[in-house]
Tab-separated table of C-alpha atoms in Angstrom:
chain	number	residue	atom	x	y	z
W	1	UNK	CA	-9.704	24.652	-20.316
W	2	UNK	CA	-10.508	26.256	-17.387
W	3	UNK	CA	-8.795	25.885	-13.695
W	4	UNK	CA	-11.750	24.447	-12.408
W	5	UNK	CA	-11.950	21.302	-14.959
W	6	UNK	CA	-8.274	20.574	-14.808
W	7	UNK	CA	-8.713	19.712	-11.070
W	8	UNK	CA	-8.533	15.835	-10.562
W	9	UNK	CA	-11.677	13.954	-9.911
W	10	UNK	CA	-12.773	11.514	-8.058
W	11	UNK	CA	-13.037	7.697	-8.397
W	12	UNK	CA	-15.169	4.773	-7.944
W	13	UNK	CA	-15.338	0.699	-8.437
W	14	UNK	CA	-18.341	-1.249	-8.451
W	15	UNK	CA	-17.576	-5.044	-7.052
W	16	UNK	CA	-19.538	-8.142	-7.822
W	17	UNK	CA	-20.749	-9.828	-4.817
W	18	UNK	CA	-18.403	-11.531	-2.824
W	19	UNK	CA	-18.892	-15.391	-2.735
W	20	UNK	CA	-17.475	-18.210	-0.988
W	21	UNK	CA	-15.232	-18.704	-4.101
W	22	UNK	CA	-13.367	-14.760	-4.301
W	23	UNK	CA	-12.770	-16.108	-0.733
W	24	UNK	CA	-10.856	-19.170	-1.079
W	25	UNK	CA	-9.431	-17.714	-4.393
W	26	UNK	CA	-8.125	-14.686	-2.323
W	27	UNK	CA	-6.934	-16.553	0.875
W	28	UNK	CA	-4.459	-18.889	-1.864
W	29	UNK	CA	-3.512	-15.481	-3.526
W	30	UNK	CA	-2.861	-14.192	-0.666
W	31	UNK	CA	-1.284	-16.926	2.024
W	32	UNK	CA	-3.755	-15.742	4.161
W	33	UNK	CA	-4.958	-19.053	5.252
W	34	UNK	CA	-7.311	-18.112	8.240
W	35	UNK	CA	-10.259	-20.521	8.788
W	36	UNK	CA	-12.349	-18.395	9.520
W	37	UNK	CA	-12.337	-16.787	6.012
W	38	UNK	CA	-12.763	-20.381	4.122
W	39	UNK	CA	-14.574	-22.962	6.680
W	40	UNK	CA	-17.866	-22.323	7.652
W	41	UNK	CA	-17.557	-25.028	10.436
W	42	UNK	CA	-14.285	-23.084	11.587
W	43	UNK	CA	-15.981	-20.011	11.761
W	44	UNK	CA	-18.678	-21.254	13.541
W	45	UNK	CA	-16.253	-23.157	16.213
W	46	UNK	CA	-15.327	-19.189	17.111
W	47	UNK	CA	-18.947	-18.000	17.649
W	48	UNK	CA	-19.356	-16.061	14.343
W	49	UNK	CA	-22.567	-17.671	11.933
W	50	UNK	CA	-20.469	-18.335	8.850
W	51	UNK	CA	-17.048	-17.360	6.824
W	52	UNK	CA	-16.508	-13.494	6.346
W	53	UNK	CA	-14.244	-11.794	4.113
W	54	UNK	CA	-10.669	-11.132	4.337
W	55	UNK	CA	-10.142	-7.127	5.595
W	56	UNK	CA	-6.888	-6.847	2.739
W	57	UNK	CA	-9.276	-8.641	0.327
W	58	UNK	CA	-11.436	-5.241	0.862
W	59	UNK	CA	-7.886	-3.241	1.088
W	60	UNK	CA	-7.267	-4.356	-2.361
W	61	UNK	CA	-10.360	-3.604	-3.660
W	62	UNK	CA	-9.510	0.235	-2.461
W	63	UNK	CA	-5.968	-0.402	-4.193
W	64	UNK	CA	-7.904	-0.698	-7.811
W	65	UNK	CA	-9.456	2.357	-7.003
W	66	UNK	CA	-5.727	3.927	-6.572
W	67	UNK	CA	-4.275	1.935	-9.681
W	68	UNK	CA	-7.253	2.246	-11.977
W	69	UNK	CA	-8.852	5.888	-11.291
W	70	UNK	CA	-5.443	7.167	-11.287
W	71	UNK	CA	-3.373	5.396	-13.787
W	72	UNK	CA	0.169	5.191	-14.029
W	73	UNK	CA	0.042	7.072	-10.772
W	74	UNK	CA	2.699	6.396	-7.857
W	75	UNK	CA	0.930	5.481	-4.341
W	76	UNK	CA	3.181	7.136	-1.465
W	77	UNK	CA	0.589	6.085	1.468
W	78	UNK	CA	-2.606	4.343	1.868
W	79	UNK	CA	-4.038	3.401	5.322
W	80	UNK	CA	-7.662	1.853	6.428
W	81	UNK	CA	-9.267	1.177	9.102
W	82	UNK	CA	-11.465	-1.784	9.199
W	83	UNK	CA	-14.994	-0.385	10.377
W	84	UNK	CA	-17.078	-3.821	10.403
W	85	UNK	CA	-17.101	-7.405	8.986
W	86	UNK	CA	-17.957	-7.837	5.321
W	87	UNK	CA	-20.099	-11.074	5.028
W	88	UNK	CA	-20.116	-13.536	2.174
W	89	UNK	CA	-23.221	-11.636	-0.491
W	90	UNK	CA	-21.911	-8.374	0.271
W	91	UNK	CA	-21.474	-6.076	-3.115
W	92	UNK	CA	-19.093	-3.175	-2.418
W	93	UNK	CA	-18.932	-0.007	-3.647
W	94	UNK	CA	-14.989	1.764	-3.657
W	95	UNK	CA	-14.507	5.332	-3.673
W	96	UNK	CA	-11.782	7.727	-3.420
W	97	UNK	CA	-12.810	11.573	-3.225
W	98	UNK	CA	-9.912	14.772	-3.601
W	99	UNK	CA	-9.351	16.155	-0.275
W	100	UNK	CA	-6.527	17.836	-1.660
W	101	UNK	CA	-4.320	18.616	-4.474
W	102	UNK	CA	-0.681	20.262	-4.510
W	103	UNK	CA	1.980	20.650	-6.979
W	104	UNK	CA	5.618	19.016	-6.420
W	105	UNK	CA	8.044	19.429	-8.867
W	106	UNK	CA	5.877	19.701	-11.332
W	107	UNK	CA	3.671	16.690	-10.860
W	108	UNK	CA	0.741	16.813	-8.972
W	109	UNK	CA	0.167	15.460	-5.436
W	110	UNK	CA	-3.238	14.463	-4.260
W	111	UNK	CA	-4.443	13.186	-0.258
W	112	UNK	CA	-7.331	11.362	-0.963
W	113	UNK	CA	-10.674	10.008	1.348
W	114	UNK	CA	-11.138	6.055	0.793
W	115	UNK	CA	-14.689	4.542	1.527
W	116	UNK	CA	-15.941	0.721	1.235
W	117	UNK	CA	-19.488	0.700	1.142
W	118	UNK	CA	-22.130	-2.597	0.759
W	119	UNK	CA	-25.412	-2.321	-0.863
W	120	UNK	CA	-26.793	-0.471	1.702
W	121	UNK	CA	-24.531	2.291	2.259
W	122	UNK	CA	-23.218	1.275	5.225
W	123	UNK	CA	-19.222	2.171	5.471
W	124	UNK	CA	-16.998	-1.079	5.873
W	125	UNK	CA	-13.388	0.215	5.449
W	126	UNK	CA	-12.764	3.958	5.017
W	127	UNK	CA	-8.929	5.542	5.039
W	128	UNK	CA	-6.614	7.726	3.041
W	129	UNK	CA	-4.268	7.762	0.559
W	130	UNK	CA	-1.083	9.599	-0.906
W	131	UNK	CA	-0.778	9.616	-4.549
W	132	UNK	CA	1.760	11.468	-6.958
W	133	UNK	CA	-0.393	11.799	-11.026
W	134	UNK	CA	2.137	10.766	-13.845
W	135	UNK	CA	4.071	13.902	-15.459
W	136	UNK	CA	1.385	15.434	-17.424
W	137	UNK	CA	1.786	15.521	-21.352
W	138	UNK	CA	3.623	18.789	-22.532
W	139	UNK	CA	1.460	20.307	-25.312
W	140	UNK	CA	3.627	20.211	-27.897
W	141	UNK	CA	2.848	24.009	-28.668
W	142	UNK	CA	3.075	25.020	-32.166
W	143	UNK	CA	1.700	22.343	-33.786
W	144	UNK	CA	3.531	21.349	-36.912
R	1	UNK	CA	10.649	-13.294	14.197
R	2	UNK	CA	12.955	-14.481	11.814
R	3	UNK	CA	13.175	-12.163	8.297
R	4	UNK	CA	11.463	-13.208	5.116
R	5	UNK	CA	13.208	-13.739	1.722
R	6	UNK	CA	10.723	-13.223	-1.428
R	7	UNK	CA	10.877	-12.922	-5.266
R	8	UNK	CA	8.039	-11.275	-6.995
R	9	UNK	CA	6.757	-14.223	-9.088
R	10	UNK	CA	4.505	-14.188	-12.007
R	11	UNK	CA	2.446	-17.178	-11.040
R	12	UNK	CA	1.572	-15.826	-7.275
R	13	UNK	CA	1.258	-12.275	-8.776
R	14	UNK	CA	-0.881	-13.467	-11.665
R	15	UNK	CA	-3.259	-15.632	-8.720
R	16	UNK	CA	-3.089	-12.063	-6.449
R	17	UNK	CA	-4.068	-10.114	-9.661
R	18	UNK	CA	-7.215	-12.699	-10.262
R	19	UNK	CA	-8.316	-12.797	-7.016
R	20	UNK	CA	-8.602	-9.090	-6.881
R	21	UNK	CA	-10.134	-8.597	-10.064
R	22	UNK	CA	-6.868	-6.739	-11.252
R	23	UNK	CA	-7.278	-6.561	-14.460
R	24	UNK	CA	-3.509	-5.494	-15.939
R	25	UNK	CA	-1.806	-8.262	-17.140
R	26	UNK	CA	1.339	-9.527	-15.140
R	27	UNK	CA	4.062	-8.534	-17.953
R	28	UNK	CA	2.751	-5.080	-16.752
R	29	UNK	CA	4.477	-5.256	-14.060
R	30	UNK	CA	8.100	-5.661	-15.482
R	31	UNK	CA	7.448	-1.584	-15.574
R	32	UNK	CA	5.135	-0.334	-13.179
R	33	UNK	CA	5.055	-1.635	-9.277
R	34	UNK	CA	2.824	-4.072	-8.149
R	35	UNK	CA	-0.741	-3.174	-6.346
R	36	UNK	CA	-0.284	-1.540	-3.252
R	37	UNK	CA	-1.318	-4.199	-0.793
R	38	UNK	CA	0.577	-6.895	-2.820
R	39	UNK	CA	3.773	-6.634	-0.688
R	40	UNK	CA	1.849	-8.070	2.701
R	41	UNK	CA	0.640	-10.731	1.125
R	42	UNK	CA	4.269	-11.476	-0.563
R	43	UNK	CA	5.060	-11.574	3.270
R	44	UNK	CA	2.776	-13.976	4.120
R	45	UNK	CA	3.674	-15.968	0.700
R	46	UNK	CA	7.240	-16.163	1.505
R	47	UNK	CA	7.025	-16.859	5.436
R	48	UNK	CA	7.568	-20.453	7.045
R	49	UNK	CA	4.014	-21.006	7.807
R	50	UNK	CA	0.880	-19.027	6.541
R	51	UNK	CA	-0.538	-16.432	9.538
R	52	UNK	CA	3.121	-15.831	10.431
R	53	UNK	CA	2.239	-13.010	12.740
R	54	UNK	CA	-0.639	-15.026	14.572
R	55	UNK	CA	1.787	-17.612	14.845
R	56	UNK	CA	4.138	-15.504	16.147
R	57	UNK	CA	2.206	-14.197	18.818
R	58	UNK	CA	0.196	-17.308	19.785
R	59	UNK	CA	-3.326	-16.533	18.833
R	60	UNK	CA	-3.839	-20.292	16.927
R	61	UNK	CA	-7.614	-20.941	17.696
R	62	UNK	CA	-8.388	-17.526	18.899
R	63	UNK	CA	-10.583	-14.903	16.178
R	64	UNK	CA	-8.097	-12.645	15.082
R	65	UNK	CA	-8.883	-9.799	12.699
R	66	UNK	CA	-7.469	-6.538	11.346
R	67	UNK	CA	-8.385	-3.153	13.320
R	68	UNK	CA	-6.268	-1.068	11.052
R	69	UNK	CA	-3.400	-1.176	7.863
R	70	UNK	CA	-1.143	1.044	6.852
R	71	UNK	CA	1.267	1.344	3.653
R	72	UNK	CA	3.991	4.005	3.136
R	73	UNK	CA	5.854	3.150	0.074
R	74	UNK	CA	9.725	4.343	-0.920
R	75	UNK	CA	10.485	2.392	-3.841
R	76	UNK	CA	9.069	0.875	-6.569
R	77	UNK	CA	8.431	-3.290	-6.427
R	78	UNK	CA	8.529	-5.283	-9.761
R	79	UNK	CA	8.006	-8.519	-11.051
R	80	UNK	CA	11.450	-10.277	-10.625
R	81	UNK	CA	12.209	-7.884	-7.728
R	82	UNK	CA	14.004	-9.705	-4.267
R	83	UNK	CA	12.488	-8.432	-1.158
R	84	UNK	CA	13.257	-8.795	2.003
R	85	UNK	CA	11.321	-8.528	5.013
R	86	UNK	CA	11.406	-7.608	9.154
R	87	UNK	CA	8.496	-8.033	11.176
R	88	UNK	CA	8.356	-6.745	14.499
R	89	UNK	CA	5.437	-7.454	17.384
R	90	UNK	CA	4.536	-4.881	19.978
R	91	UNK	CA	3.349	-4.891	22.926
R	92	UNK	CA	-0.373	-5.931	22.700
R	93	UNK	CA	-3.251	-3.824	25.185
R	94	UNK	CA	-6.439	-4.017	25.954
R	95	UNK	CA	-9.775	-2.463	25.469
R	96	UNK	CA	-13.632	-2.889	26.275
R	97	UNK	CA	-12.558	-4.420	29.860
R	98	UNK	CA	-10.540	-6.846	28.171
R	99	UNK	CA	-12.745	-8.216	25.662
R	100	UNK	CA	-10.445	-6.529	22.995
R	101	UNK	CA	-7.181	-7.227	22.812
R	102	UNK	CA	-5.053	-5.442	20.330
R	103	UNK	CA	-1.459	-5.912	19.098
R	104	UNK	CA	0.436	-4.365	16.824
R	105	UNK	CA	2.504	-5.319	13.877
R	106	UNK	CA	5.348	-3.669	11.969
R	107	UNK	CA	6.838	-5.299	9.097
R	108	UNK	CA	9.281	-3.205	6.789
R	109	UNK	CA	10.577	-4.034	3.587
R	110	UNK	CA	13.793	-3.714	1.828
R	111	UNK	CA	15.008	-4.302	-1.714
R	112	UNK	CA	18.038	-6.820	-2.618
R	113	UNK	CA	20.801	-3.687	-1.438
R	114	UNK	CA	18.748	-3.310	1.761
R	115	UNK	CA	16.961	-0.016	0.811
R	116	UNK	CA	13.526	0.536	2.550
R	117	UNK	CA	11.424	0.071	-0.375
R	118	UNK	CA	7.617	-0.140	2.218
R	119	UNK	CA	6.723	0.120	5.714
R	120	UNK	CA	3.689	-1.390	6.464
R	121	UNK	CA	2.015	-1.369	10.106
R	122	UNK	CA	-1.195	-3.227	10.986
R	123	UNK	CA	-3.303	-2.880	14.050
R	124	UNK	CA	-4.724	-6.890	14.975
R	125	UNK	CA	-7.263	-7.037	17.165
R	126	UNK	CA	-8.225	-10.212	19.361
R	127	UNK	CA	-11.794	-10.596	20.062
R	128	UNK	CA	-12.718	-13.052	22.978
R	129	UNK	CA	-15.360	-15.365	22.408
């Protein structure tokens, strides 16, 4: 195998659209009981046209992208910054891309670029993350 | 604010899990730490009223969203685990000619023999209506 195709790759989740239900299933989950996430009326009341999604329903969504592009992997940082409201429909996209990669005691380190995206491409949460790959599998050498 | 007392359960882990579409089972978890944004909503969980924060800080009524979140983990987390958390407020400023208001939020978190185990910082913003 060559250098080039050991390098880590990128990652990406497709979402199902987010409904009123992921909503109230997410704000119980989560004890984040805002109105404005669950109550239409409520929302309304504070000048927006109708429930939007929770930001750390979005964060989590990024998480999977940690936990399942990079099994087994240790997350040392992950930050976001909430670009704009995600509205009840919207279908995200998650993404993580290799900014960098370094070696630490034998395990390898990588910084990674977060993105959120809805159906039309437009970024709603982008950020960074710190993750440390599992110990890589000795080859066992001389086969028996 | 007062500090939190939590115990990763299986039942609000197992809801978090569904309602993120994680799709490890919770016995998983005995081994590997739970998902990465898991802790702040263990916060929230385990605090004397939902919104703590917003409570704290006196936004009831007011829209009050997230500008910005931030993780740094030291520890692993694990179903069973006791954790144990500080919040602190800052000082809140404005933006935008005072149509933004935004106010910061640290909580940390600390294992049952007080180790840091996560510091997480958030960045609320208050929009005016």
């Amino acid at each position: 195998m060559t250098a080039l195709q050991q390098r880590a790759q990128g990652a990406m989740l497709d979402f199902p659209p987010i409904t009123r239900s992921t909503l109230a299933l997410y704000a119980g989950a989560s004890g984040d009981h805002a109105a404005m996430h669950i109550d239409a009326d409520a929302a309304r009341a504070l000048g927006m046209d109708d429930v939007l999604a929770h930001g750390m329903l979005v964060t989590g969504y990024l998480g999977r992208v940690l936990t399942e592009g990079y099994p087994g992997c240790g997350v040392r940082a992950f930050s976001v910054r909430y670009v704009s409201i995600v509205p009840v429909g919207a279908q995200l996209r998650c993404e993580a891309a290799v900014e960098s990669e370094a070696e630490e005691d034998g395990r390898t380190v990588l910084r990674l670029a977060l993105a959120a995206r809805d159906e039309a491409g437009d970024i709603k949460q982008s950020g960074e993350a710190t993750i440390v790959l599992p110990a890589k599998d000795r080859p066992s050498g001389k086969g028996i | 604010m007062p500090s939190v007392a939590a115990e990763v359960q299986s039942g609000e882990l197992r809801a978090f899990l569904k309602a993120i579409g994680d799709p490890r089972p919770v016995e998983a978890f005995r081994q590997e730490t739970v998902p990465p944004t898991f802790l702040y909503c263990l916060f929230q969980l385990w605090s004397e009223s939902p919104n703590a924060v917003i409570d704290v800080v006196g936004l009831n009524g007011l829209a009050v969203l997230h500008a910005s979140q931030s993780f740094e983990y030291f520890g692993p987390v694990r179903l069973g685990g006791e954790v144990h958390f500080t919040a602190v407020v800052g000082k809140p400023y404005e933006k935008r000619g005072g149509t933004r208001v935004f106010i910061p939020v640290e909580v940390t978190a600390r294992d049952c023999e007080g180790r840091t185990v996560c510091e997480m910082s958030q960045l609320l913003v208050v929009v005016a209506s």
